[in-house]
Amino acid sequence: MSPDNIAMDKLITNWQQVKEQVEQACQQSSRQADEVKLLAVSKTKASEMILALAKHGQRDFGENYLQEAIEKITELCKFPEAQNIVWHYIGSVQRNKTRDIAEHFDWVQTLERDIIAKRLHDQRPENMPPLNVLIQLNIDDEDSKSGCKPEQLPELIATIKSYERLQLRGLMIIPAKVDTDAFTRTQQLFDEVQQANPELTAWDTLSMGMSGDMTEAIANGSTMVRVGTAIFGARD
Ligand SMILES: *Cc1c(COP(=O)(O)O)cnc(C)c1O
């Protein structure tokens, strides 16, 4: 797929606007602009778009579909401008896919079970740094949704702490709707975990907020917004 130039112009404009929106949201909540990282969610979008954003200085990219992601990662490693890309896996983690994830990604944001943590730890290659992980939290408490229940969080944290090939960085949520209450409760849990586990020195990431609710998420302590549509346009 070769994207046309107009789409590329639009892509860069969108990305700059999203960055401004993040900066404004930070200002409004008296936070420093560098406290919030922008993750560009590039699922279903062409490698050329990722490369164009990387050339403009976007570093973090999120992918959901493993096969598609590996193809893009492999293709892009040929380009010097893409060397510094930090790849985040944000799709659901199936047990038989952990090796591919451990071998290709820098972060996994959707860790929710100890069996998956063990496999990622065992399968993380020795020549790579520890895999950064976020625990996906089920904060809305809906049976249909994935994520670790808040009451199961301490046990999962204790397990992950024992795996030296995993670096526990924080929490992520995908609320069912724009839900300020979910943001507030997650921020509170995030702080409680840090207080209860002072030895978690890399506990620094609260991944919440997407195209439709990034401003609210930043007002409630998000340190990473995951933005797809507002940068890349609608997905098929
Ligand atoms: C697709 C996706 C996003 C981006 O959503 P947009 O509404 O397009 O910004 C963020 N987080 C996760 C986990 C996703 O799957």
JSON list of C-alpha atoms and ligand atoms in Angstrom, two decimals:
[
{"chain": "A", "resi": 1, "resn": "MET", "atom": "CA", "xyz": [0.00, 0.00, 0.00]},
{"chain": "A", "resi": 2, "resn": "SER", "atom": "CA", "xyz": [1.42, 3.39, -0.94]},
{"chain": "A", "resi": 3, "resn": "PRO", "atom": "CA", "xyz": [-0.41, 6.21, 0.76]},
{"chain": "A", "resi": 4, "resn": "ASP", "atom": "CA", "xyz": [-0.91, 9.44, -1.18]},
{"chain": "A", "resi": 5, "resn": "ASN", "atom": "CA", "xyz": [0.71, 12.74, -0.25]},
{"chain": "A", "resi": 6, "resn": "ILE", "atom": "CA", "xyz": [-2.48, 14.43, 0.83]},
{"chain": "A", "resi": 7, "resn": "ALA", "atom": "CA", "xyz": [-3.11, 11.70, 3.36]},
{"chain": "A", "resi": 8, "resn": "MET", "atom": "CA", "xyz": [0.46, 12.11, 4.59]},
{"chain": "A", "resi": 9, "resn": "ASP", "atom": "CA", "xyz": [0.06, 15.88, 5.04]},
{"chain": "A", "resi": 10, "resn": "LYS", "atom": "CA", "xyz": [-3.15, 15.29, 6.91]},
{"chain": "A", "resi": 11, "resn": "LEU", "atom": "CA", "xyz": [-1.46, 12.67, 9.07]},
{"chain": "A", "resi": 12, "resn": "ILE", "atom": "CA", "xyz": [1.24, 15.07, 10.21]},
{"chain": "A", "resi": 13, "resn": "THR", "atom": "CA", "xyz": [-1.28, 17.86, 10.84]},
{"chain": "A", "resi": 14, "resn": "ASN", "atom": "CA", "xyz": [-3.48, 15.51, 12.87]},
{"chain": "A", "resi": 15, "resn": "TRP", "atom": "CA", "xyz": [-0.50, 14.36, 14.91]},
{"chain": "A", "resi": 16, "resn": "GLN", "atom": "CA", "xyz": [0.59, 17.94, 15.63]},
{"chain": "A", "resi": 17, "resn": "GLN", "atom": "CA", "xyz": [-2.96, 18.80, 16.70]},
{"chain": "A", "resi": 18, "resn": "VAL", "atom": "CA", "xyz": [-3.11, 15.83, 19.03]},
{"chain": "A", "resi": 19, "resn": "LYS", "atom": "CA", "xyz": [0.20, 16.86, 20.57]},
{"chain": "A", "resi": 20, "resn": "GLU", "atom": "CA", "xyz": [-1.19, 20.35, 21.12]},
{"chain": "A", "resi": 21, "resn": "GLN", "atom": "CA", "xyz": [-4.32, 18.90, 22.69]},
{"chain": "A", "resi": 22, "resn": "VAL", "atom": "CA", "xyz": [-2.16, 16.89, 25.08]},
{"chain": "A", "resi": 23, "resn": "GLU", "atom": "CA", "xyz": [-0.13, 20.00, 25.96]},
{"chain": "A", "resi": 24, "resn": "GLN", "atom": "CA", "xyz": [-3.27, 22.04, 26.58]},
{"chain": "A", "resi": 25, "resn": "ALA", "atom": "CA", "xyz": [-4.76, 19.34, 28.76]},
{"chain": "A", "resi": 26, "resn": "CYS", "atom": "CA", "xyz": [-1.53, 19.30, 30.77]},
{"chain": "A", "resi": 27, "resn": "GLN", "atom": "CA", "xyz": [-1.61, 23.08, 31.18]},
{"chain": "A", "resi": 28, "resn": "GLN", "atom": "CA", "xyz": [-5.24, 23.02, 32.31]},
{"chain": "A", "resi": 29, "resn": "SER", "atom": "CA", "xyz": [-4.39, 20.52, 35.03]},
{"chain": "A", "resi": 30, "resn": "SER", "atom": "CA", "xyz": [-1.15, 22.28, 36.02]},
{"chain": "A", "resi": 31, "resn": "ARG", "atom": "CA", "xyz": [1.00, 19.43, 34.81]},
{"chain": "A", "resi": 32, "resn": "GLN", "atom": "CA", "xyz": [4.21, 19.54, 32.80]},
{"chain": "A", "resi": 33, "resn": "ALA", "atom": "CA", "xyz": [3.79, 18.63, 29.13]},
{"chain": "A", "resi": 34, "resn": "ASP", "atom": "CA", "xyz": [6.52, 16.01, 29.41]},
{"chain": "A", "resi": 35, "resn": "GLU", "atom": "CA", "xyz": [4.58, 14.14, 32.09]},
{"chain": "A", "resi": 36, "resn": "VAL", "atom": "CA", "xyz": [2.28, 12.66, 29.46]},
{"chain": "A", "resi": 37, "resn": "LYS", "atom": "CA", "xyz": [3.55, 10.44, 26.67]},
{"chain": "A", "resi": 38, "resn": "LEU", "atom": "CA", "xyz": [1.70, 10.09, 23.39]},
{"chain": "A", "resi": 39, "resn": "LEU", "atom": "CA", "xyz": [1.34, 6.54, 22.12]},
{"chain": "A", "resi": 40, "resn": "ALA", "atom": "CA", "xyz": [0.38, 6.51, 18.43]},
{"chain": "A", "resi": 41, "resn": "VAL", "atom": "CA", "xyz": [-1.95, 3.54, 17.89]},
{"chain": "A", "resi": 42, "resn": "SER", "atom": "CA", "xyz": [-1.18, 2.39, 14.35]},
{"chain": "A", "resi": 43, "resn": "LYS", "atom": "CA", "xyz": [-3.21, -0.81, 14.07]},
{"chain": "A", "resi": 44, "resn": "THR", "atom": "CA", "xyz": [-4.50, -1.45, 10.52]},
{"chain": "A", "resi": 45, "resn": "LYS", "atom": "CA", "xyz": [-2.42, 1.50, 9.24]},
{"chain": "A", "resi": 46, "resn": "ALA", "atom": "CA", "xyz": [0.44, 1.28, 6.74]},
{"chain": "A", "resi": 47, "resn": "SER", "atom": "CA", "xyz": [4.12, 1.16, 7.71]},
{"chain": "A", "resi": 48, "resn": "GLU", "atom": "CA", "xyz": [4.69, 4.27, 5.58]},
{"chain": "A", "resi": 49, "resn": "MET", "atom": "CA", "xyz": [2.55, 6.25, 8.00]},
{"chain": "A", "resi": 50, "resn": "ILE", "atom": "CA", "xyz": [4.51, 4.99, 10.98]},
{"chain": "A", "resi": 51, "resn": "LEU", "atom": "CA", "xyz": [7.75, 5.88, 9.25]},
{"chain": "A", "resi": 52, "resn": "ALA", "atom": "CA", "xyz": [6.52, 9.37, 8.38]},
{"chain": "A", "resi": 53, "resn": "LEU", "atom": "CA", "xyz": [5.60, 10.04, 12.03]},
{"chain": "A", "resi": 54, "resn": "ALA", "atom": "CA", "xyz": [8.88, 8.55, 13.25]},
{"chain": "A", "resi": 55, "resn": "LYS", "atom": "CA", "xyz": [10.73, 10.97, 10.98]},
{"chain": "A", "resi": 56, "resn": "HIS", "atom": "CA", "xyz": [8.88, 13.82, 12.69]},
{"chain": "A", "resi": 57, "resn": "GLY", "atom": "CA", "xyz": [9.92, 12.54, 16.11]},
{"chain": "A", "resi": 58, "resn": "GLN", "atom": "CA", "xyz": [7.08, 10.28, 17.24]},
{"chain": "A", "resi": 59, "resn": "ARG", "atom": "CA", "xyz": [8.70, 7.44, 19.19]},
{"chain": "A", "resi": 60, "resn": "ASP", "atom": "CA", "xyz": [6.03, 5.23, 20.73]},
{"chain": "A", "resi": 61, "resn": "PHE", "atom": "CA", "xyz": [3.67, 3.13, 18.62]},
{"chain": "A", "resi": 62, "resn": "GLY", "atom": "CA", "xyz": [0.95, 0.71, 19.69]},
{"chain": "A", "resi": 63, "resn": "GLU", "atom": "CA", "xyz": [-0.23, -2.35, 17.79]},
{"chain": "A", "resi": 64, "resn": "ASN", "atom": "CA", "xyz": [-3.07, -4.81, 18.50]},
{"chain": "A", "resi": 65, "resn": "TYR", "atom": "CA", "xyz": [-2.81, -7.54, 15.88]},
{"chain": "A", "resi": 66, "resn": "LEU", "atom": "CA", "xyz": [0.29, -9.64, 16.27]},
{"chain": "A", "resi": 67, "resn": "GLN", "atom": "CA", "xyz": [0.84, -10.89, 12.73]},
{"chain": "A", "resi": 68, "resn": "GLU", "atom": "CA", "xyz": [0.31, -7.45, 11.24]},
{"chain": "A", "resi": 69, "resn": "ALA", "atom": "CA", "xyz": [2.56, -5.89, 13.87]},
{"chain": "A", "resi": 70, "resn": "ILE", "atom": "CA", "xyz": [5.44, -8.29, 13.29]},
{"chain": "A", "resi": 71, "resn": "GLU", "atom": "CA", "xyz": [5.32, -7.64, 9.55]},
{"chain": "A", "resi": 72, "resn": "LYS", "atom": "CA", "xyz": [5.52, -3.89, 10.14]},
{"chain": "A", "resi": 73, "resn": "ILE", "atom": "CA", "xyz": [8.25, -4.14, 12.78]},
{"chain": "A", "resi": 74, "resn": "THR", "atom": "CA", "xyz": [10.34, -6.36, 10.50]},
{"chain": "A", "resi": 75, "resn": "GLU", "atom": "CA", "xyz": [9.84, -4.08, 7.52]},
{"chain": "A", "resi": 76, "resn": "LEU", "atom": "CA", "xyz": [10.59, -0.89, 9.45]},
{"chain": "A", "resi": 77, "resn": "CYS", "atom": "CA", "xyz": [13.81, -2.08, 11.07]},
{"chain": "A", "resi": 78, "resn": "LYS", "atom": "CA", "xyz": [15.50, -1.49, 7.69]},
{"chain": "A", "resi": 79, "resn": "PHE", "atom": "CA", "xyz": [15.03, 2.27, 8.08]},
{"chain": "A", "resi": 80, "resn": "PRO", "atom": "CA", "xyz": [17.46, 4.29, 10.23]},
{"chain": "A", "resi": 81, "resn": "GLU", "atom": "CA", "xyz": [14.64, 6.70, 11.20]},
{"chain": "A", "resi": 82, "resn": "ALA", "atom": "CA", "xyz": [12.68, 3.80, 12.66]},
{"chain": "A", "resi": 83, "resn": "GLN", "atom": "CA", "xyz": [15.52, 2.44, 14.83]},
{"chain": "A", "resi": 84, "resn": "ASN", "atom": "CA", "xyz": [14.37, 4.34, 17.89]},
{"chain": "A", "resi": 85, "resn": "ILE", "atom": "CA", "xyz": [10.74, 3.29, 17.72]},
{"chain": "A", "resi": 86, "resn": "VAL", "atom": "CA", "xyz": [9.40, 1.85, 20.97]},
{"chain": "A", "resi": 87, "resn": "TRP", "atom": "CA", "xyz": [6.80, -0.83, 20.20]},
{"chain": "A", "resi": 88, "resn": "HIS", "atom": "CA", "xyz": [3.88, -1.39, 22.57]},
{"chain": "A", "resi": 89, "resn": "TYR", "atom": "CA", "xyz": [1.64, -4.44, 22.33]},
{"chain": "A", "resi": 90, "resn": "ILE", "atom": "CA", "xyz": [-1.89, -3.36, 23.31]},
{"chain": "A", "resi": 91, "resn": "GLY", "atom": "CA", "xyz": [-4.00, -6.24, 21.98]},
{"chain": "A", "resi": 92, "resn": "SER", "atom": "CA", "xyz": [-5.24, -9.11, 24.08]},
{"chain": "A", "resi": 93, "resn": "VAL", "atom": "CA", "xyz": [-2.51, -11.65, 24.82]},
{"chain": "A", "resi": 94, "resn": "GLN", "atom": "CA", "xyz": [-3.27, -15.21, 23.83]},
{"chain": "A", "resi": 95, "resn": "ARG", "atom": "CA", "xyz": [-1.28, -17.89, 25.56]},
{"chain": "A", "resi": 96, "resn": "ASN", "atom": "CA", "xyz": [0.18, -19.34, 22.33]},
{"chain": "A", "resi": 97, "resn": "LYS", "atom": "CA", "xyz": [1.33, -15.89, 21.13]},
{"chain": "A", "resi": 98, "resn": "THR", "atom": "CA", "xyz": [3.54, -14.92, 24.06]},
{"chain": "A", "resi": 99, "resn": "ARG", "atom": "CA", "xyz": [6.82, -15.90, 22.42]},
{"chain": "A", "resi": 100, "resn": "ASP", "atom": "CA", "xyz": [6.26, -13.66, 19.41]},
{"chain": "A", "resi": 101, "resn": "ILE", "atom": "CA", "xyz": [5.31, -10.81, 21.71]},
{"chain": "A", "resi": 102, "resn": "ALA", "atom": "CA", "xyz": [8.33, -11.32, 23.97]},
{"chain": "A", "resi": 103, "resn": "GLU", "atom": "CA", "xyz": [10.67, -11.37, 20.97]},
{"chain": "A", "resi": 104, "resn": "HIS", "atom": "CA", "xyz": [9.35, -8.31, 19.13]},
{"chain": "A", "resi": 105, "resn": "PHE", "atom": "CA", "xyz": [7.99, -5.75, 21.56]},
{"chain": "A", "resi": 106, "resn": "ASP", "atom": "CA", "xyz": [9.41, -3.30, 24.12]},
{"chain": "A", "resi": 107, "resn": "TRP", "atom": "CA", "xyz": [6.19, -3.03, 26.12]},
{"chain": "A", "resi": 108, "resn": "VAL", "atom": "CA", "xyz": [3.08, -5.10, 26.78]},
{"chain": "A", "resi": 109, "resn": "GLN", "atom": "CA", "xyz": [0.22, -3.04, 28.16]},
{"chain": "A", "resi": 110, "resn": "THR", "atom": "CA", "xyz": [-2.36, -5.80, 28.43]},
{"chain": "A", "resi": 111, "resn": "LEU", "atom": "CA", "xyz": [-1.00, -8.18, 31.03]},
{"chain": "A", "resi": 112, "resn": "GLU", "atom": "CA", "xyz": [-3.81, -9.52, 33.17]},
{"chain": "A", "resi": 113, "resn": "ARG", "atom": "CA", "xyz": [-2.94, -13.07, 34.30]},
{"chain": "A", "resi": 114, "resn": "ASP", "atom": "CA", "xyz": [0.00, -14.72, 36.07]},
{"chain": "A", "resi": 115, "resn": "ILE", "atom": "CA", "xyz": [0.29, -17.54, 33.53]},
{"chain": "A", "resi": 116, "resn": "ILE", "atom": "CA", "xyz": [0.87, -14.98, 30.77]},
{"chain": "A", "resi": 117, "resn": "ALA", "atom": "CA", "xyz": [3.41, -13.13, 32.93]},
{"chain": "A", "resi": 118, "resn": "LYS", "atom": "CA", "xyz": [5.35, -16.35, 33.48]},
{"chain": "A", "resi": 119, "resn": "ARG", "atom": "CA", "xyz": [5.43, -17.17, 29.77]},
{"chain": "A", "resi": 120, "resn": "LEU", "atom": "CA", "xyz": [6.54, -13.66, 28.78]},
{"chain": "A", "resi": 121, "resn": "HIS", "atom": "CA", "xyz": [9.27, -13.82, 31.42]},
{"chain": "A", "resi": 122, "resn": "ASP", "atom": "CA", "xyz": [10.46, -17.28, 30.30]},
{"chain": "A", "resi": 123, "resn": "GLN", "atom": "CA", "xyz": [10.39, -16.34, 26.63]},
{"chain": "A", "resi": 124, "resn": "ARG", "atom": "CA", "xyz": [11.96, -12.89, 26.76]},
{"chain": "A", "resi": 125, "resn": "PRO", "atom": "CA", "xyz": [15.29, -13.28, 24.91]},
{"chain": "A", "resi": 126, "resn": "GLU", "atom": "CA", "xyz": [18.41, -12.93, 27.05]},
{"chain": "A", "resi": 127, "resn": "ASN", "atom": "CA", "xyz": [19.97, -10.39, 24.68]},
{"chain": "A", "resi": 128, "resn": "MET", "atom": "CA", "xyz": [17.04, -7.99, 25.07]},
{"chain": "A", "resi": 129, "resn": "PRO", "atom": "CA", "xyz": [16.35, -5.72, 28.05]},
{"chain": "A", "resi": 130, "resn": "PRO", "atom": "CA", "xyz": [13.53, -6.75, 30.40]},
{"chain": "A", "resi": 131, "resn": "LEU", "atom": "CA", "xyz": [10.08, -6.43, 28.84]},
{"chain": "A", "resi": 132, "resn": "ASN", "atom": "CA", "xyz": [8.17, -3.42, 30.18]},
{"chain": "A", "resi": 133, "resn": "VAL", "atom": "CA", "xyz": [4.71, -4.44, 31.31]},
{"chain": "A", "resi": 134, "resn": "LEU", "atom": "CA", "xyz": [1.52, -2.73, 32.42]},
{"chain": "A", "resi": 135, "resn": "ILE", "atom": "CA", "xyz": [-1.26, -4.57, 34.18]},
{"chain": "A", "resi": 136, "resn": "GLN", "atom": "CA", "xyz": [-4.56, -4.10, 32.41]},
{"chain": "A", "resi": 137, "resn": "LEU", "atom": "CA", "xyz": [-7.09, -3.39, 35.11]},
{"chain": "A", "resi": 138, "resn": "ASN", "atom": "CA", "xyz": [-10.79, -4.14, 34.86]},
{"chain": "A", "resi": 139, "resn": "ILE", "atom": "CA", "xyz": [-11.95, -1.02, 36.64]},
{"chain": "A", "resi": 140, "resn": "ASP", "atom": "CA", "xyz": [-15.57, -1.02, 35.42]},
{"chain": "A", "resi": 141, "resn": "ASP", "atom": "CA", "xyz": [-16.01, -4.51, 36.86]},
{"chain": "A", "resi": 142, "resn": "GLU", "atom": "CA", "xyz": [-18.04, -5.82, 33.94]},
{"chain": "A", "resi": 143, "resn": "ASP", "atom": "CA", "xyz": [-18.03, -9.60, 33.55]},
{"chain": "A", "resi": 144, "resn": "SER", "atom": "CA", "xyz": [-17.68, -9.38, 29.78]},
{"chain": "A", "resi": 145, "resn": "LYS", "atom": "CA", "xyz": [-14.51, -7.34, 29.88]},
{"chain": "A", "resi": 146, "resn": "SER", "atom": "CA", "xyz": [-10.92, -8.38, 30.15]},
{"chain": "A", "resi": 147, "resn": "GLY", "atom": "CA", "xyz": [-8.46, -7.13, 32.73]},
{"chain": "A", "resi": 148, "resn": "CYS", "atom": "CA", "xyz": [-7.34, -7.93, 36.23]},
{"chain": "A", "resi": 149, "resn": "LYS", "atom": "CA", "xyz": [-9.92, -7.27, 38.94]},
{"chain": "A", "resi": 150, "resn": "PRO", "atom": "CA", "xyz": [-8.77, -4.69, 41.52]},
{"chain": "A", "resi": 151, "resn": "GLU", "atom": "CA", "xyz": [-8.98, -7.28, 44.32]},
{"chain": "A", "resi": 152, "resn": "GLN", "atom": "CA", "xyz": [-6.62, -9.58, 42.40]},
{"chain": "A", "resi": 153, "resn": "LEU", "atom": "CA", "xyz": [-4.08, -6.83, 41.79]},
{"chain": "A", "resi": 154, "resn": "PRO", "atom": "CA", "xyz": [-1.79, -7.37, 44.85]},
{"chain": "A", "resi": 155, "resn": "GLU", "atom": "CA", "xyz": [-1.30, -11.04, 44.00]},
{"chain": "A", "resi": 156, "resn": "LEU", "atom": "CA", "xyz": [-0.50, -10.37, 40.34]},
{"chain": "A", "resi": 157, "resn": "ILE", "atom": "CA", "xyz": [1.94, -7.62, 41.31]},
{"chain": "A", "resi": 158, "resn": "ALA", "atom": "CA", "xyz": [3.72, -9.95, 43.73]},
{"chain": "A", "resi": 159, "resn": "THR", "atom": "CA", "xyz": [4.07, -12.55, 40.96]},
{"chain": "A", "resi": 160, "resn": "ILE", "atom": "CA", "xyz": [5.40, -10.10, 38.38]},
{"chain": "A", "resi": 161, "resn": "LYS", "atom": "CA", "xyz": [7.88, -8.66, 40.88]},
{"chain": "A", "resi": 162, "resn": "SER", "atom": "CA", "xyz": [9.54, -12.07, 41.09]},
{"chain": "A", "resi": 163, "resn": "TYR", "atom": "CA", "xyz": [10.24, -12.17, 37.33]},
{"chain": "A", "resi": 164, "resn": "GLU", "atom": "CA", "xyz": [13.48, -10.34, 36.53]},
{"chain": "A", "resi": 165, "resn": "ARG", "atom": "CA", "xyz": [12.84, -10.48, 32.77]},
{"chain": "A", "resi": 166, "resn": "LEU", "atom": "CA", "xyz": [9.75, -8.29, 33.29]},
{"chain": "A", "resi": 167, "resn": "GLN", "atom": "CA", "xyz": [9.84, -4.66, 34.38]},
{"chain": "A", "resi": 168, "resn": "LEU", "atom": "CA", "xyz": [6.53, -3.63, 35.95]},
{"chain": "A", "resi": 169, "resn": "ARG", "atom": "CA", "xyz": [5.78, -0.04, 34.93]},
{"chain": "A", "resi": 170, "resn": "GLY", "atom": "CA", "xyz": [2.17, 0.55, 35.97]},
{"chain": "A", "resi": 171, "resn": "LEU", "atom": "CA", "xyz": [-1.46, 0.17, 35.02]},
{"chain": "A", "resi": 172, "resn": "MET", "atom": "CA", "xyz": [-3.62, 0.55, 31.93]},
{"chain": "A", "resi": 173, "resn": "ILE", "atom": "CA", "xyz": [-7.39, 0.69, 31.52]},
{"chain": "A", "resi": 174, "resn": "ILE", "atom": "CA", "xyz": [-9.84, 0.62, 28.63]},
{"chain": "A", "resi": 175, "resn": "PRO", "atom": "CA", "xyz": [-13.10, 1.96, 30.12]},
{"chain": "A", "resi": 176, "resn": "ALA", "atom": "CA", "xyz": [-16.29, 1.04, 28.28]},
{"chain": "A", "resi": 177, "resn": "LYS", "atom": "CA", "xyz": [-17.22, 4.72, 27.89]},
{"chain": "A", "resi": 178, "resn": "VAL", "atom": "CA", "xyz": [-15.88, 8.13, 28.88]},
{"chain": "A", "resi": 179, "resn": "ASP", "atom": "CA", "xyz": [-15.80, 7.52, 32.58]},
{"chain": "A", "resi": 180, "resn": "THR", "atom": "CA", "xyz": [-14.18, 10.09, 34.87]},
{"chain": "A", "resi": 181, "resn": "ASP", "atom": "CA", "xyz": [-14.96, 7.97, 37.89]},
{"chain": "A", "resi": 182, "resn": "ALA", "atom": "CA", "xyz": [-12.97, 5.06, 36.43]},
{"chain": "A", "resi": 183, "resn": "PHE", "atom": "CA", "xyz": [-10.03, 7.41, 35.84]},
{"chain": "A", "resi": 184, "resn": "THR", "atom": "CA", "xyz": [-10.14, 8.70, 39.42]},
{"chain": "A", "resi": 185, "resn": "ARG", "atom": "CA", "xyz": [-10.33, 5.26, 40.96]},
{"chain": "A", "resi": 186, "resn": "THR", "atom": "CA", "xyz": [-7.49, 3.99, 38.78]},
{"chain": "A", "resi": 187, "resn": "GLN", "atom": "CA", "xyz": [-5.28, 6.92, 39.73]},
{"chain": "A", "resi": 188, "resn": "GLN", "atom": "CA", "xyz": [-5.98, 6.20, 43.39]},
{"chain": "A", "resi": 189, "resn": "LEU", "atom": "CA", "xyz": [-5.07, 2.51, 42.97]},
{"chain": "A", "resi": 190, "resn": "PHE", "atom": "CA", "xyz": [-1.95, 3.51, 41.05]},
{"chain": "A", "resi": 191, "resn": "ASP", "atom": "CA", "xyz": [-0.79, 5.67, 43.98]},
{"chain": "A", "resi": 192, "resn": "GLU", "atom": "CA", "xyz": [-1.72, 3.00, 46.54]},
{"chain": "A", "resi": 193, "resn": "VAL", "atom": "CA", "xyz": [0.38, 0.38, 44.76]},
{"chain": "A", "resi": 194, "resn": "GLN", "atom": "CA", "xyz": [3.38, 2.69, 44.75]},
{"chain": "A", "resi": 195, "resn": "GLN", "atom": "CA", "xyz": [2.99, 3.39, 48.47]},
{"chain": "A", "resi": 196, "resn": "ALA", "atom": "CA", "xyz": [2.62, -0.30, 49.28]},
{"chain": "A", "resi": 197, "resn": "ASN", "atom": "CA", "xyz": [5.57, -1.29, 47.06]},
{"chain": "A", "resi": 198, "resn": "PRO", "atom": "CA", "xyz": [8.33, 1.30, 47.38]},
{"chain": "A", "resi": 199, "resn": "GLU", "atom": "CA", "xyz": [10.76, -1.18, 45.79]},
{"chain": "A", "resi": 200, "resn": "LEU", "atom": "CA", "xyz": [8.91, -0.82, 42.46]},
{"chain": "A", "resi": 201, "resn": "THR", "atom": "CA", "xyz": [11.24, 1.95, 41.31]},
{"chain": "A", "resi": 202, "resn": "ALA", "atom": "CA", "xyz": [10.04, 1.84, 37.70]},
{"chain": "A", "resi": 203, "resn": "TRP", "atom": "CA", "xyz": [6.36, 2.21, 38.61]},
{"chain": "A", "resi": 204, "resn": "ASP", "atom": "CA", "xyz": [5.74, 5.36, 36.56]},
{"chain": "A", "resi": 205, "resn": "THR", "atom": "CA", "xyz": [3.07, 4.72, 33.92]},
{"chain": "A", "resi": 206, "resn": "LEU", "atom": "CA", "xyz": [-0.67, 5.14, 34.04]},
{"chain": "A", "resi": 207, "resn": "SER", "atom": "CA", "xyz": [-1.94, 4.38, 30.53]},
{"chain": "A", "resi": 208, "resn": "MET", "atom": "CA", "xyz": [-5.43, 5.77, 30.10]},
{"chain": "A", "resi": 209, "resn": "GLY", "atom": "CA", "xyz": [-7.20, 7.99, 27.60]},
{"chain": "A", "resi": 210, "resn": "MET", "atom": "CA", "xyz": [-7.83, 7.50, 23.88]},
{"chain": "A", "resi": 211, "resn": "SER", "atom": "CA", "xyz": [-8.97, 9.78, 21.03]},
{"chain": "A", "resi": 212, "resn": "GLY", "atom": "CA", "xyz": [-12.32, 10.49, 22.66]},
{"chain": "A", "resi": 213, "resn": "ASP", "atom": "CA", "xyz": [-11.31, 11.01, 26.29]},
{"chain": "A", "resi": 214, "resn": "MET", "atom": "CA", "xyz": [-7.64, 11.99, 26.45]},
{"chain": "A", "resi": 215, "resn": "THR", "atom": "CA", "xyz": [-8.32, 15.39, 28.03]},
{"chain": "A", "resi": 216, "resn": "GLU", "atom": "CA", "xyz": [-10.36, 13.86, 30.89]},
{"chain": "A", "resi": 217, "resn": "ALA", "atom": "CA", "xyz": [-7.73, 11.15, 31.38]},
{"chain": "A", "resi": 218, "resn": "ILE", "atom": "CA", "xyz": [-4.91, 13.70, 31.61]},
{"chain": "A", "resi": 219, "resn": "ALA", "atom": "CA", "xyz": [-6.92, 15.73, 34.13]},
{"chain": "A", "resi": 220, "resn": "ASN", "atom": "CA", "xyz": [-7.05, 12.55, 36.22]},
{"chain": "A", "resi": 221, "resn": "GLY", "atom": "CA", "xyz": [-3.39, 11.61, 36.25]},
{"chain": "A", "resi": 222, "resn": "SER", "atom": "CA", "xyz": [-2.81, 9.72, 33.00]},
{"chain": "A", "resi": 223, "resn": "THR", "atom": "CA", "xyz": [0.85, 9.56, 32.01]},
{"chain": "A", "resi": 224, "resn": "MET", "atom": "CA", "xyz": [0.24, 7.92, 28.61]},
{"chain": "A", "resi": 225, "resn": "VAL", "atom": "CA", "xyz": [-2.60, 8.45, 26.16]},
{"chain": "A", "resi": 226, "resn": "ARG", "atom": "CA", "xyz": [-3.16, 5.88, 23.41]},
{"chain": "A", "resi": 227, "resn": "VAL", "atom": "CA", "xyz": [-4.41, 7.69, 20.34]},
{"chain": "A", "resi": 228, "resn": "GLY", "atom": "CA", "xyz": [-5.37, 6.06, 17.05]},
{"chain": "A", "resi": 229, "resn": "THR", "atom": "CA", "xyz": [-8.28, 7.65, 15.19]},
{"chain": "A", "resi": 230, "resn": "ALA", "atom": "CA", "xyz": [-7.42, 11.28, 15.99]},
{"chain": "A", "resi": 231, "resn": "ILE", "atom": "CA", "xyz": [-3.98, 10.79, 14.37]},
{"chain": "A", "resi": 232, "resn": "PHE", "atom": "CA", "xyz": [-4.49, 8.20, 11.63]},
{"chain": "A", "resi": 233, "resn": "GLY", "atom": "CA", "xyz": [-8.15, 8.75, 10.79]},
{"chain": "A", "resi": 234, "resn": "ALA", "atom": "CA", "xyz": [-10.95, 6.21, 11.05]},
{"chain": "A", "resi": 235, "resn": "ARG", "atom": "CA", "xyz": [-10.21, 2.51, 10.69]},
{"chain": "A", "resi": 236, "resn": "ASP", "atom": "CA", "xyz": [-12.05, 0.24, 8.24]},
{"chain": "B", "resi": 1, "resn": "LIG", "atom": "C1", "xyz": [-7.49, 0.94, 19.17]},
{"chain": "B", "resi": 1, "resn": "LIG", "atom": "C2", "xyz": [-7.06, 1.22, 20.56]},
{"chain": "B", "resi": 1, "resn": "LIG", "atom": "C3", "xyz": [-6.78, 2.53, 20.98]},
{"chain": "B", "resi": 1, "resn": "LIG", "atom": "C4", "xyz": [-6.98, 3.75, 20.10]},
{"chain": "B", "resi": 1, "resn": "LIG", "atom": "O1", "xyz": [-8.32, 4.08, 20.05]},
{"chain": "B", "resi": 1, "resn": "LIG", "atom": "P1", "xyz": [-8.80, 5.41, 19.28]},
{"chain": "B", "resi": 1, "resn": "LIG", "atom": "O2", "xyz": [-10.18, 5.59, 19.76]},
{"chain": "B", "resi": 1, "resn": "LIG", "atom": "O3", "xyz": [-8.73, 5.09, 17.82]},
{"chain": "B", "resi": 1, "resn": "LIG", "atom": "O4", "xyz": [-7.90, 6.50, 19.67]},
{"chain": "B", "resi": 1, "resn": "LIG", "atom": "C5", "xyz": [-6.33, 2.71, 22.27]},
{"chain": "B", "resi": 1, "resn": "LIG", "atom": "N1", "xyz": [-6.15, 1.68, 23.12]},
{"chain": "B", "resi": 1, "resn": "LIG", "atom": "C6", "xyz": [-6.40, 0.41, 22.75]},
{"chain": "B", "resi": 1, "resn": "LIG", "atom": "C7", "xyz": [-6.19, -0.69, 23.72]},
{"chain": "B", "resi": 1, "resn": "LIG", "atom": "C8", "xyz": [-6.88, 0.15, 21.46]},
{"chain": "B", "resi": 1, "resn": "LIG", "atom": "O5", "xyz": [-7.15, -1.13, 21.12]}
]
